[in-house]
Amino acid sequence: MNRRAFLKTTVAGSFVAGFAGTVAAAERYFPTPVDMKLFETINRVKDPTKKTPLEKSHAPVITAPTSVTAGTPFTVEVSVGEVLHGMIPAHWIGFIELSLGNEPAGRVDLQPRGYLVPKVAFTVVVPKEAASTGKVTLVAKQQCNLHGLWEGTLDIAVT
């Protein structure tokens, strides 16, 4: 074998071995197949009385007082799912964010490790001008690496 043929074979073999190793590592660390339809839109619970297992573990759950006073701080908790979503290197929640209607209130970025529980508490103040109708809608969003963006809402009265 001449030198040129040897070098071509070596480079090609290295490339194939590197690519195969990358694919094998990806399958080992991310073994769960991804449903790409979940990434096309914002996912929401379709029927609150008959939630699917995916909805129960991914739709944000907002816990807040039913009525608040404008200008007074209150606590809003957002958890990922009724059944808390696990956090492992292959399946994790990237962030949880809260908005008052269209106005951002806060965001927490999470790490893909088994040490966290995807539940966050925000301290919120609703300005009087933000609740001219006497209510405000809290909107929580969370991003799952395998199941896309999920949204949950809760209306609260503002006096």
mmCIF file with all atom_site columns, C-alpha atoms in Angstrom:
data_model
loop_
_atom_site.group_PDB
_atom_site.id
_atom_site.type_symbol
_atom_site.label_atom_id
_atom_site.label_alt_id
_atom_site.label_comp_id
_atom_site.label_asym_id
_atom_site.label_entity_id
_atom_site.label_seq_id
_atom_site.pdbx_PDB_ins_code
_atom_site.Cartn_x
_atom_site.Cartn_y
_atom_site.Cartn_z
_atom_site.occupancy
_atom_site.B_iso_or_equiv
_atom_site.pdbx_formal_charge
_atom_site.auth_seq_id
_atom_site.auth_comp_id
_atom_site.auth_asym_id
_atom_site.auth_atom_id
_atom_site.pdbx_PDB_model_num
ATOM 1   C CA . MET A 1 1   ? 0.000   0.000  0.000  1.00 0.00 ? 1   MET A CA 1
ATOM 2   C CA . ASN A 1 2   ? 1.424   3.386  -0.913 1.00 0.00 ? 2   ASN A CA 1
ATOM 3   C CA . ARG A 1 3   ? 1.562   6.313  1.464  1.00 0.00 ? 3   ARG A CA 1
ATOM 4   C CA . ARG A 1 4   ? -1.352  8.237  -0.138 1.00 0.00 ? 4   ARG A CA 1
ATOM 5   C CA . ALA A 1 5   ? -3.749  5.253  0.021  1.00 0.00 ? 5   ALA A CA 1
ATOM 6   C CA . PHE A 1 6   ? -2.719  4.643  3.640  1.00 0.00 ? 6   PHE A CA 1
ATOM 7   C CA . LEU A 1 7   ? -3.439  8.245  4.651  1.00 0.00 ? 7   LEU A CA 1
ATOM 8   C CA . LYS A 1 8   ? -6.823  8.277  2.864  1.00 0.00 ? 8   LYS A CA 1
ATOM 9   C CA . THR A 1 9   ? -7.857  5.038  4.551  1.00 0.00 ? 9   THR A CA 1
ATOM 10  C CA . THR A 1 10  ? -6.685  6.250  7.962  1.00 0.00 ? 10  THR A CA 1
ATOM 11  C CA . VAL A 1 11  ? -8.548  9.576  7.710  1.00 0.00 ? 11  VAL A CA 1
ATOM 12  C CA . ALA A 1 12  ? -11.732 7.914  6.453  1.00 0.00 ? 12  ALA A CA 1
ATOM 13  C CA . GLY A 1 13  ? -11.572 5.292  9.208  1.00 0.00 ? 13  GLY A CA 1
ATOM 14  C CA . SER A 1 14  ? -11.034 7.944  11.875 1.00 0.00 ? 14  SER A CA 1
ATOM 15  C CA . PHE A 1 15  ? -14.021 9.936  10.628 1.00 0.00 ? 15  PHE A CA 1
ATOM 16  C CA . VAL A 1 16  ? -16.326 6.896  10.587 1.00 0.00 ? 16  VAL A CA 1
ATOM 17  C CA . ALA A 1 17  ? -15.158 5.758  14.027 1.00 0.00 ? 17  ALA A CA 1
ATOM 18  C CA . GLY A 1 18  ? -15.661 9.256  15.462 1.00 0.00 ? 18  GLY A CA 1
ATOM 19  C CA . PHE A 1 19  ? -19.151 9.583  13.988 1.00 0.00 ? 19  PHE A CA 1
ATOM 20  C CA . ALA A 1 20  ? -20.170 6.108  15.172 1.00 0.00 ? 20  ALA A CA 1
ATOM 21  C CA . GLY A 1 21  ? -18.878 6.918  18.667 1.00 0.00 ? 21  GLY A CA 1
ATOM 22  C CA . THR A 1 22  ? -20.908 10.131 18.749 1.00 0.00 ? 22  THR A CA 1
ATOM 23  C CA . VAL A 1 23  ? -24.088 8.327  17.676 1.00 0.00 ? 23  VAL A CA 1
ATOM 24  C CA . ALA A 1 24  ? -23.520 5.577  20.252 1.00 0.00 ? 24  ALA A CA 1
ATOM 25  C CA . ALA A 1 25  ? -22.983 8.166  23.015 1.00 0.00 ? 25  ALA A CA 1
ATOM 26  C CA . ALA A 1 26  ? -26.122 10.074 21.998 1.00 0.00 ? 26  ALA A CA 1
ATOM 27  C CA . GLU A 1 27  ? -28.199 6.900  22.110 1.00 0.00 ? 27  GLU A CA 1
ATOM 28  C CA . ARG A 1 28  ? -26.752 5.981  25.496 1.00 0.00 ? 28  ARG A CA 1
ATOM 29  C CA . TYR A 1 29  ? -27.342 9.377  27.137 1.00 0.00 ? 29  TYR A CA 1
ATOM 30  C CA . PHE A 1 30  ? -30.558 10.268 25.306 1.00 0.00 ? 30  PHE A CA 1
ATOM 31  C CA . PRO A 1 31  ? -32.288 6.903  24.824 1.00 0.00 ? 31  PRO A CA 1
ATOM 32  C CA . THR A 1 32  ? -35.851 8.266  24.825 1.00 0.00 ? 32  THR A CA 1
ATOM 33  C CA . PRO A 1 33  ? -37.214 8.982  21.359 1.00 0.00 ? 33  PRO A CA 1
ATOM 34  C CA . VAL A 1 34  ? -38.464 12.537 20.868 1.00 0.00 ? 34  VAL A CA 1
ATOM 35  C CA . ASP A 1 35  ? -41.937 13.316 19.507 1.00 0.00 ? 35  ASP A CA 1
ATOM 36  C CA . MET A 1 36  ? -41.187 16.286 17.250 1.00 0.00 ? 36  MET A CA 1
ATOM 37  C CA . LYS A 1 37  ? -44.895 17.303 17.129 1.00 0.00 ? 37  LYS A CA 1
ATOM 38  C CA . LEU A 1 38  ? -44.544 18.480 20.746 1.00 0.00 ? 38  LEU A CA 1
ATOM 39  C CA . PHE A 1 39  ? -42.087 21.160 19.555 1.00 0.00 ? 39  PHE A CA 1
ATOM 40  C CA . GLU A 1 40  ? -44.388 22.674 16.911 1.00 0.00 ? 40  GLU A CA 1
ATOM 41  C CA . THR A 1 41  ? -46.597 24.708 19.276 1.00 0.00 ? 41  THR A CA 1
ATOM 42  C CA . ILE A 1 42  ? -47.072 25.563 22.933 1.00 0.00 ? 42  ILE A CA 1
ATOM 43  C CA . ASN A 1 43  ? -48.534 22.507 24.652 1.00 0.00 ? 43  ASN A CA 1
ATOM 44  C CA . ARG A 1 44  ? -51.495 22.946 26.998 1.00 0.00 ? 44  ARG A CA 1
ATOM 45  C CA . VAL A 1 45  ? -53.854 20.624 28.849 1.00 0.00 ? 45  VAL A CA 1
ATOM 46  C CA . LYS A 1 46  ? -56.646 19.797 26.420 1.00 0.00 ? 46  LYS A CA 1
ATOM 47  C CA . ASP A 1 47  ? -59.239 18.516 28.920 1.00 0.00 ? 47  ASP A CA 1
ATOM 48  C CA . PRO A 1 48  ? -58.628 19.370 32.616 1.00 0.00 ? 48  PRO A CA 1
ATOM 49  C CA . THR A 1 49  ? -60.974 16.568 33.727 1.00 0.00 ? 49  THR A CA 1
ATOM 50  C CA . LYS A 1 50  ? -59.127 13.884 31.726 1.00 0.00 ? 50  LYS A CA 1
ATOM 51  C CA . LYS A 1 51  ? -55.416 14.693 31.771 1.00 0.00 ? 51  LYS A CA 1
ATOM 52  C CA . THR A 1 52  ? -53.044 12.355 29.974 1.00 0.00 ? 52  THR A CA 1
ATOM 53  C CA . PRO A 1 53  ? -49.947 11.055 31.802 1.00 0.00 ? 53  PRO A CA 1
ATOM 54  C CA . LEU A 1 54  ? -47.836 13.440 29.679 1.00 0.00 ? 54  LEU A CA 1
ATOM 55  C CA . GLU A 1 55  ? -50.029 16.400 30.692 1.00 0.00 ? 55  GLU A CA 1
ATOM 56  C CA . LYS A 1 56  ? -49.936 15.353 34.366 1.00 0.00 ? 56  LYS A CA 1
ATOM 57  C CA . SER A 1 57  ? -46.139 15.368 34.397 1.00 0.00 ? 57  SER A CA 1
ATOM 58  C CA . HIS A 1 58  ? -45.454 18.384 32.135 1.00 0.00 ? 58  HIS A CA 1
ATOM 59  C CA . ALA A 1 59  ? -48.183 21.044 32.382 1.00 0.00 ? 59  ALA A CA 1
ATOM 60  C CA . PRO A 1 60  ? -47.182 23.815 34.813 1.00 0.00 ? 60  PRO A CA 1
ATOM 61  C CA . VAL A 1 61  ? -49.286 23.971 37.977 1.00 0.00 ? 61  VAL A CA 1
ATOM 62  C CA . ILE A 1 62  ? -49.714 27.459 39.452 1.00 0.00 ? 62  ILE A CA 1
ATOM 63  C CA . THR A 1 63  ? -50.464 27.859 43.162 1.00 0.00 ? 63  THR A CA 1
ATOM 64  C CA . ALA A 1 64  ? -51.471 31.384 44.201 1.00 0.00 ? 64  ALA A CA 1
ATOM 65  C CA . PRO A 1 65  ? -54.095 33.170 46.304 1.00 0.00 ? 65  PRO A CA 1
ATOM 66  C CA . THR A 1 66  ? -57.494 33.469 44.594 1.00 0.00 ? 66  THR A CA 1
ATOM 67  C CA . SER A 1 67  ? -57.626 37.172 45.452 1.00 0.00 ? 67  SER A CA 1
ATOM 68  C CA . VAL A 1 68  ? -54.843 39.716 46.050 1.00 0.00 ? 68  VAL A CA 1
ATOM 69  C CA . THR A 1 69  ? -54.561 43.421 46.773 1.00 0.00 ? 69  THR A CA 1
ATOM 70  C CA . ALA A 1 70  ? -52.901 45.603 44.146 1.00 0.00 ? 70  ALA A CA 1
ATOM 71  C CA . GLY A 1 71  ? -49.466 46.796 45.261 1.00 0.00 ? 71  GLY A CA 1
ATOM 72  C CA . THR A 1 72  ? -49.117 44.104 47.944 1.00 0.00 ? 72  THR A CA 1
ATOM 73  C CA . PRO A 1 73  ? -46.533 41.311 47.445 1.00 0.00 ? 73  PRO A CA 1
ATOM 74  C CA . PHE A 1 74  ? -47.745 37.710 47.352 1.00 0.00 ? 74  PHE A CA 1
ATOM 75  C CA . THR A 1 75  ? -46.175 34.337 46.569 1.00 0.00 ? 75  THR A CA 1
ATOM 76  C CA . VAL A 1 76  ? -46.816 32.320 43.429 1.00 0.00 ? 76  VAL A CA 1
ATOM 77  C CA . GLU A 1 77  ? -45.506 28.765 43.224 1.00 0.00 ? 77  GLU A CA 1
ATOM 78  C CA . VAL A 1 78  ? -45.036 27.062 39.865 1.00 0.00 ? 78  VAL A CA 1
ATOM 79  C CA . SER A 1 79  ? -44.363 23.339 39.753 1.00 0.00 ? 79  SER A CA 1
ATOM 80  C CA . VAL A 1 80  ? -43.878 21.222 36.676 1.00 0.00 ? 80  VAL A CA 1
ATOM 81  C CA . GLY A 1 81  ? -46.774 18.801 36.648 1.00 0.00 ? 81  GLY A CA 1
ATOM 82  C CA . GLU A 1 82  ? -49.151 17.395 39.213 1.00 0.00 ? 82  GLU A CA 1
ATOM 83  C CA . VAL A 1 83  ? -46.706 14.512 39.384 1.00 0.00 ? 83  VAL A CA 1
ATOM 84  C CA . LEU A 1 84  ? -43.374 16.327 39.697 1.00 0.00 ? 84  LEU A CA 1
ATOM 85  C CA . HIS A 1 85  ? -41.174 15.952 36.646 1.00 0.00 ? 85  HIS A CA 1
ATOM 86  C CA . GLY A 1 86  ? -37.866 14.174 37.251 1.00 0.00 ? 86  GLY A CA 1
ATOM 87  C CA . MET A 1 87  ? -34.527 15.761 36.430 1.00 0.00 ? 87  MET A CA 1
ATOM 88  C CA . ILE A 1 88  ? -32.027 13.345 34.893 1.00 0.00 ? 88  ILE A CA 1
ATOM 89  C CA . PRO A 1 89  ? -29.307 13.923 32.269 1.00 0.00 ? 89  PRO A CA 1
ATOM 90  C CA . ALA A 1 90  ? -31.514 12.450 29.535 1.00 0.00 ? 90  ALA A CA 1
ATOM 91  C CA . HIS A 1 91  ? -34.797 14.206 30.438 1.00 0.00 ? 91  HIS A CA 1
ATOM 92  C CA . TRP A 1 92  ? -34.950 17.586 32.169 1.00 0.00 ? 92  TRP A CA 1
ATOM 93  C CA . ILE A 1 93  ? -36.713 20.929 32.494 1.00 0.00 ? 93  ILE A CA 1
ATOM 94  C CA . GLY A 1 94  ? -34.612 23.800 31.122 1.00 0.00 ? 94  GLY A CA 1
ATOM 95  C CA . PHE A 1 95  ? -36.519 26.725 32.624 1.00 0.00 ? 95  PHE A CA 1
ATOM 96  C CA . ILE A 1 96  ? -39.677 27.835 34.413 1.00 0.00 ? 96  ILE A CA 1
ATOM 97  C CA . GLU A 1 97  ? -41.028 31.325 33.783 1.00 0.00 ? 97  GLU A CA 1
ATOM 98  C CA . LEU A 1 98  ? -43.966 33.345 35.064 1.00 0.00 ? 98  LEU A CA 1
ATOM 99  C CA . SER A 1 99  ? -45.786 36.255 33.430 1.00 0.00 ? 99  SER A CA 1
ATOM 100 C CA . LEU A 1 100 ? -48.635 38.532 34.474 1.00 0.00 ? 100 LEU A CA 1
ATOM 101 C CA . GLY A 1 101 ? -50.588 38.403 31.240 1.00 0.00 ? 101 GLY A CA 1
ATOM 102 C CA . ASN A 1 102 ? -47.995 39.377 28.627 1.00 0.00 ? 102 ASN A CA 1
ATOM 103 C CA . GLU A 1 103 ? -45.591 41.035 31.091 1.00 0.00 ? 103 GLU A CA 1
ATOM 104 C CA . PRO A 1 104 ? -42.664 38.887 32.295 1.00 0.00 ? 104 PRO A CA 1
ATOM 105 C CA . ALA A 1 105 ? -42.491 38.484 36.079 1.00 0.00 ? 105 ALA A CA 1
ATOM 106 C CA . GLY A 1 106 ? -39.580 36.063 36.473 1.00 0.00 ? 106 GLY A CA 1
ATOM 107 C CA . ARG A 1 107 ? -37.639 33.134 35.080 1.00 0.00 ? 107 ARG A CA 1
ATOM 108 C CA . VAL A 1 108 ? -35.479 30.423 36.615 1.00 0.00 ? 108 VAL A CA 1
ATOM 109 C CA . ASP A 1 109 ? -33.076 28.333 34.527 1.00 0.00 ? 109 ASP A CA 1
ATOM 110 C CA . LEU A 1 110 ? -32.514 24.785 35.768 1.00 0.00 ? 110 LEU A CA 1
ATOM 111 C CA . GLN A 1 111 ? -29.658 22.313 35.337 1.00 0.00 ? 111 GLN A CA 1
ATOM 112 C CA . PRO A 1 112 ? -30.182 18.770 33.972 1.00 0.00 ? 112 PRO A CA 1
ATOM 113 C CA . ARG A 1 113 ? -29.207 16.957 37.150 1.00 0.00 ? 113 ARG A CA 1
ATOM 114 C CA . GLY A 1 114 ? -30.993 14.747 39.627 1.00 0.00 ? 114 GLY A CA 1
ATOM 115 C CA . TYR A 1 115 ? -30.532 17.237 42.469 1.00 0.00 ? 115 TYR A CA 1
ATOM 116 C CA . LEU A 1 116 ? -33.402 19.582 41.666 1.00 0.00 ? 116 LEU A CA 1
ATOM 117 C CA . VAL A 1 117 ? -37.147 19.408 41.940 1.00 0.00 ? 117 VAL A CA 1
ATOM 118 C CA . PRO A 1 118 ? -38.727 21.585 39.235 1.00 0.00 ? 118 PRO A CA 1
ATOM 119 C CA . LYS A 1 119 ? -40.753 23.814 41.572 1.00 0.00 ? 119 LYS A CA 1
ATOM 120 C CA . VAL A 1 120 ? -40.163 27.548 41.911 1.00 0.00 ? 120 VAL A CA 1
ATOM 121 C CA . ALA A 1 121 ? -41.614 30.286 44.151 1.00 0.00 ? 121 ALA A CA 1
ATOM 122 C CA . PHE A 1 122 ? -41.924 33.855 42.841 1.00 0.00 ? 122 PHE A CA 1
ATOM 123 C CA . THR A 1 123 ? -42.794 36.921 44.925 1.00 0.00 ? 123 THR A CA 1
ATOM 124 C CA . VAL A 1 124 ? -45.073 39.060 42.780 1.00 0.00 ? 124 VAL A CA 1
ATOM 125 C CA . VAL A 1 125 ? -46.659 42.509 43.069 1.00 0.00 ? 125 VAL A CA 1
ATOM 126 C CA . VAL A 1 126 ? -49.550 43.379 40.772 1.00 0.00 ? 126 VAL A CA 1
ATOM 127 C CA . PRO A 1 127 ? -49.634 47.120 40.024 1.00 0.00 ? 127 PRO A CA 1
ATOM 128 C CA . LYS A 1 128 ? -53.099 48.687 40.152 1.00 0.00 ? 128 LYS A CA 1
ATOM 129 C CA . GLU A 1 129 ? -52.893 49.737 36.469 1.00 0.00 ? 129 GLU A CA 1
ATOM 130 C CA . ALA A 1 130 ? -52.193 46.114 35.442 1.00 0.00 ? 130 ALA A CA 1
ATOM 131 C CA . ALA A 1 131 ? -55.560 44.959 36.791 1.00 0.00 ? 131 ALA A CA 1
ATOM 132 C CA . SER A 1 132 ? -58.019 47.526 35.454 1.00 0.00 ? 132 SER A CA 1
ATOM 133 C CA . THR A 1 133 ? -60.631 44.773 34.944 1.00 0.00 ? 133 THR A CA 1
ATOM 134 C CA . GLY A 1 134 ? -60.295 43.501 38.518 1.00 0.00 ? 134 GLY A CA 1
ATOM 135 C CA . LYS A 1 135 ? -58.407 40.357 37.562 1.00 0.00 ? 135 LYS A CA 1
ATOM 136 C CA . VAL A 1 136 ? -55.067 39.289 36.163 1.00 0.00 ? 136 VAL A CA 1
ATOM 137 C CA . THR A 1 137 ? -54.001 36.086 34.431 1.00 0.00 ? 137 THR A CA 1
ATOM 138 C CA . LEU A 1 138 ? -50.863 34.355 35.659 1.00 0.00 ? 138 LEU A CA 1
ATOM 139 C CA . VAL A 1 139 ? -49.126 32.477 32.833 1.00 0.00 ? 139 VAL A CA 1
ATOM 140 C CA . ALA A 1 140 ? -46.470 29.870 33.603 1.00 0.00 ? 140 ALA A CA 1
ATOM 141 C CA . LYS A 1 141 ? -44.285 28.245 30.951 1.00 0.00 ? 141 LYS A CA 1
ATOM 142 C CA . GLN A 1 142 ? -41.710 25.505 31.166 1.00 0.00 ? 142 GLN A CA 1
ATOM 143 C CA . GLN A 1 143 ? -39.439 23.882 28.592 1.00 0.00 ? 143 GLN A CA 1
ATOM 144 C CA . CYS A 1 144 ? -38.780 20.122 28.606 1.00 0.00 ? 144 CYS A CA 1
ATOM 145 C CA . ASN A 1 145 ? -35.906 18.899 26.461 1.00 0.00 ? 145 ASN A CA 1
ATOM 146 C CA . LEU A 1 146 ? -37.957 15.919 25.175 1.00 0.00 ? 146 LEU A CA 1
ATOM 147 C CA . HIS A 1 147 ? -41.531 17.212 25.267 1.00 0.00 ? 147 HIS A CA 1
ATOM 148 C CA . GLY A 1 148 ? -41.328 20.868 24.254 1.00 0.00 ? 148 GLY A CA 1
ATOM 149 C CA . LEU A 1 149 ? -42.801 24.051 25.686 1.00 0.00 ? 149 LEU A CA 1
ATOM 150 C CA . TRP A 1 150 ? -45.758 23.755 28.095 1.00 0.00 ? 150 TRP A CA 1
ATOM 151 C CA . GLU A 1 151 ? -48.055 26.485 29.419 1.00 0.00 ? 151 GLU A CA 1
ATOM 152 C CA . GLY A 1 152 ? -50.517 26.772 32.291 1.00 0.00 ? 152 GLY A CA 1
ATOM 153 C CA . THR A 1 153 ? -52.692 29.729 33.353 1.00 0.00 ? 153 THR A CA 1
ATOM 154 C CA . LEU A 1 154 ? -54.549 30.881 36.447 1.00 0.00 ? 154 LEU A CA 1
ATOM 155 C CA . ASP A 1 155 ? -56.882 33.876 36.822 1.00 0.00 ? 155 ASP A CA 1
ATOM 156 C CA . ILE A 1 156 ? -56.797 35.730 40.147 1.00 0.00 ? 156 ILE A CA 1
ATOM 157 C CA . ALA A 1 157 ? -58.915 38.614 41.394 1.00 0.00 ? 157 ALA A CA 1
ATOM 158 C CA . VAL A 1 158 ? -57.205 41.932 42.195 1.00 0.00 ? 158 VAL A CA 1
ATOM 159 C CA . THR A 1 159 ? -58.797 44.459 44.558 1.00 0.00 ? 159 THR A CA 1
#
